[in-house]
Amino acid sequence: MDAACPRPAARPPAPALAAAAVVAALTLGPLAAVAVVAGGAGAPGPADWAALRFTILQAALSAGLSVALAVPLARALARRRFPGRRALITLLGAPFLLPTVVAALGILAVFGRRGLVNEGLAALGLPAVQIYGLQGVVVAHVFLNLPLATRLLLLGWLAIPAERFRLAAALGFRPADIARHLERPVLRAVLPGAAATVFLICLSSFTVALILGGGPRATTLELAIYQAFRFDFDLPRAAALALAQLGLCAAALAAAARVALPAAFGPGLDRVAGWQAADSPGARAGDAAVIALGAAFLLAPLGAVVAAGLPRLAGLPPEVWRAAARSLVVALAAAGLTVTLALALAVGAARGAGHLALAGALPLAVSPLVLGTGLFLLVFPLADPSGWALPATALVNALMALPFAVRALEPAARAAEADFGRLADSLGMTGRARLRLLTLPRLARPLAFAAGLSAALSAGDLGVVTLFAGTGGATLPLEVFRLMGAYRMTDAAAAALLLLALSLALFWALDRGGRGRAAA
Amino acid sequence: MLRLEGVRIVQGEFALAADLAVARGARVAVIGPSGAGKSTLLAAVAGFVPLAAGRVTWEGRDLAPLAPGARPVSILFQDNNLFPHLTVAENVGLGLRPDLRLSRAERARIEAALARVGLGGMGARRPGALSGGEQGRAALARVLLRARPLLLLDEPFAALGPALKADMLALVEAIVAEAGTTLLMVTHDPRDAAAIAPETILVAEGRAEAPRPTGTLLADPPPALRRYLG
């Protein structure tokens, strides 16, 4: 808080302290285990440096492109009402929530050797485009992260009170004035955070690099860790690469913490947002084109997966359905844990313990693969890891979703505290009453978003579970992976479609619940 | 009796000193140039601003250990006096129970308070559906139910037109008269002070002066007030 309203209680709230401690223990503990078990590794070779360079290059290109394309798309979506807008915004959650294996398959179906794009080029007598390598990795990352960037910007845009736009209309603002006085402050507040988020996600890219990259010219650090672990079982080298990855992410996080500034917008009463500006035919046509292009880029790979899997869906074996039920349980457990931790950290940050909220970003510095390995090493001496497959998967996925959850909650928590903190204090609203009557209602929208995100990510994750699971007890993504390994490609496509449906349904149900509440 | 004894508030470059007493049941305006610290003075009494020195007492009791909600104080801010996500009745009910676990009798009291301020039957609406004047009335209904001996108004009616504001001040006057409430009211308009506040505290040049009769203060303003009034 600023100097104008220091709170009498300067101590950080106990729930925030507890949440930060839990996150730190669950993140740093496994890491320490990896470091201890790994021991000493040799000096890095040329392949390791190449992996480091490629990791940074592809992440920077992916983040820059994702955010640059998200600005016009978010603005068009924020100021246009059209049939299907609601569905499109829900679908914006899809590619990011899409299990990465399925996303990579979708990209291949569109841009691959026999994909839609190359078939079109061949029909026109043009040379084919090559998807494998840097370009493939970046295209897949933009496909996966453009929707996230757009949603982050859209949340910022919708946080501008309708009163401001009415005032702008009353003052005769032209589009340039609106951009300067209303939109640019929001972009300044949200863009750096969005770009940094995408960059950090892409730094830890594994599945995309595995499928669309690979080889000495297109291997990320994560992929190198996996190869050292799986192919050579060279744990010291894997640990050294993991430390390089950790240092890289920590440096990027430190830079991101510098640029992210909160917006200084006041509250608006909860009326429906109204847009009177930017109604020229040119602006309308531009927005329509942006929305159409964005929708096509995001829907084509999904459509390709649906087309391949749909005919077989009804004939899936019962084991696939049992795996789906396990994934549902894991997803709901992860969502509950993420939202509880994120709420404690965001409210703590809003009440002056901003440094504790950094704990929420801690998991960004640790890849799921490294975290899962560390957890495995911790569990292994004490119990049969296969019995811990589902809890470990839920735990790691809850942690992985936490940075996004905190990022979504913190601005709303700060706004609720800045706008209504004194009123609540003056009325003696503390503890549970304050949570129930002030915090939860004001944060309903981002809370629902965070819960949906965590559930869907968790349902679709393939990573930790492969380290823990025995022969049975597979989650749905692992079942897809096993079907692929058994060359039952039709079943795999259909199971992938079921997985996609499960992830989207989880996100849709949770996110929509919050939006209905926020509109009330 | 509200006493500010050797109070000093420091916020960066800004500093305000206050050494004054306000009699129980008094109605006192707080007037002075913008940025002089009128709101800060009220915030200090309400418990939102730490004191660098001195103490604030009510009926001889030091308020320092009390959190804002535990002080014998109701305060209305310039804006955000109602939670937009709660109904009008719920907002008013917070004056009875901050956790809103209300009994049937308490609900009846809320309805009566709403009727008293002219909002009978409007409890189910949300603040966004009320006019500015109605929002002010809802906030005053909550003040009624909180029934604290000290009412601090930090210009909650500043955005209202003259006629509506006069209505609000009349309602405030009636409410404080009923319960013998002590009123401290920030205003930038000397006519508000003259209308309902027999005494006035001048806040200027880093000091909050002791209350003086409003009539004589306005008839023969000291230099700082004269510069402000123009």
XYZ file of C-alpha atoms in Angstrom, chain B residues 25-30 140 151-153 156-157 165-177 181-187 189-200 212-215 218:
49
model
C -22.914 15.977 21.004
C -21.257 18.892 19.197
C -21.654 19.371 15.469
C -18.357 20.538 14.047
C -17.355 21.393 10.479
C -13.763 20.821 9.334
C -26.791 6.918 6.523
C -19.909 10.314 13.177
C -17.176 11.365 10.735
C -18.239 12.610 7.304
C -19.697 11.851 1.174
C -22.231 14.182 -0.465
C -26.962 17.921 -0.541
C -29.168 20.182 1.590
C -31.614 17.252 1.990
C -28.737 14.997 3.059
C -27.401 17.483 5.570
C -30.901 17.896 7.013
C -31.119 14.109 7.364
C -27.689 14.019 9.012
C -28.760 16.763 11.398
C -31.920 14.857 12.350
C -30.010 11.581 12.836
C -27.289 13.055 15.069
C -29.882 15.028 17.048
C -24.121 11.848 18.151
C -20.980 13.968 17.919
C -20.448 15.057 14.316
C -17.194 15.930 12.531
C -17.899 16.917 8.950
C -15.274 17.812 6.348
C -16.485 20.382 3.860
C -18.228 24.867 1.320
C -18.639 27.427 4.142
C -22.414 27.323 3.558
C -22.497 23.659 4.668
C -20.672 24.653 7.823
C -23.072 27.522 8.453
C -26.080 25.274 7.761
C -25.614 22.562 10.377
C -22.348 23.060 12.280
C -22.361 25.590 15.140
C -18.596 25.110 15.462
C -15.780 24.826 12.916
C -14.545 28.023 17.082
C -18.094 29.305 16.595
C -18.777 29.029 12.876
C -20.535 32.402 12.633
C -16.740 33.095 8.851
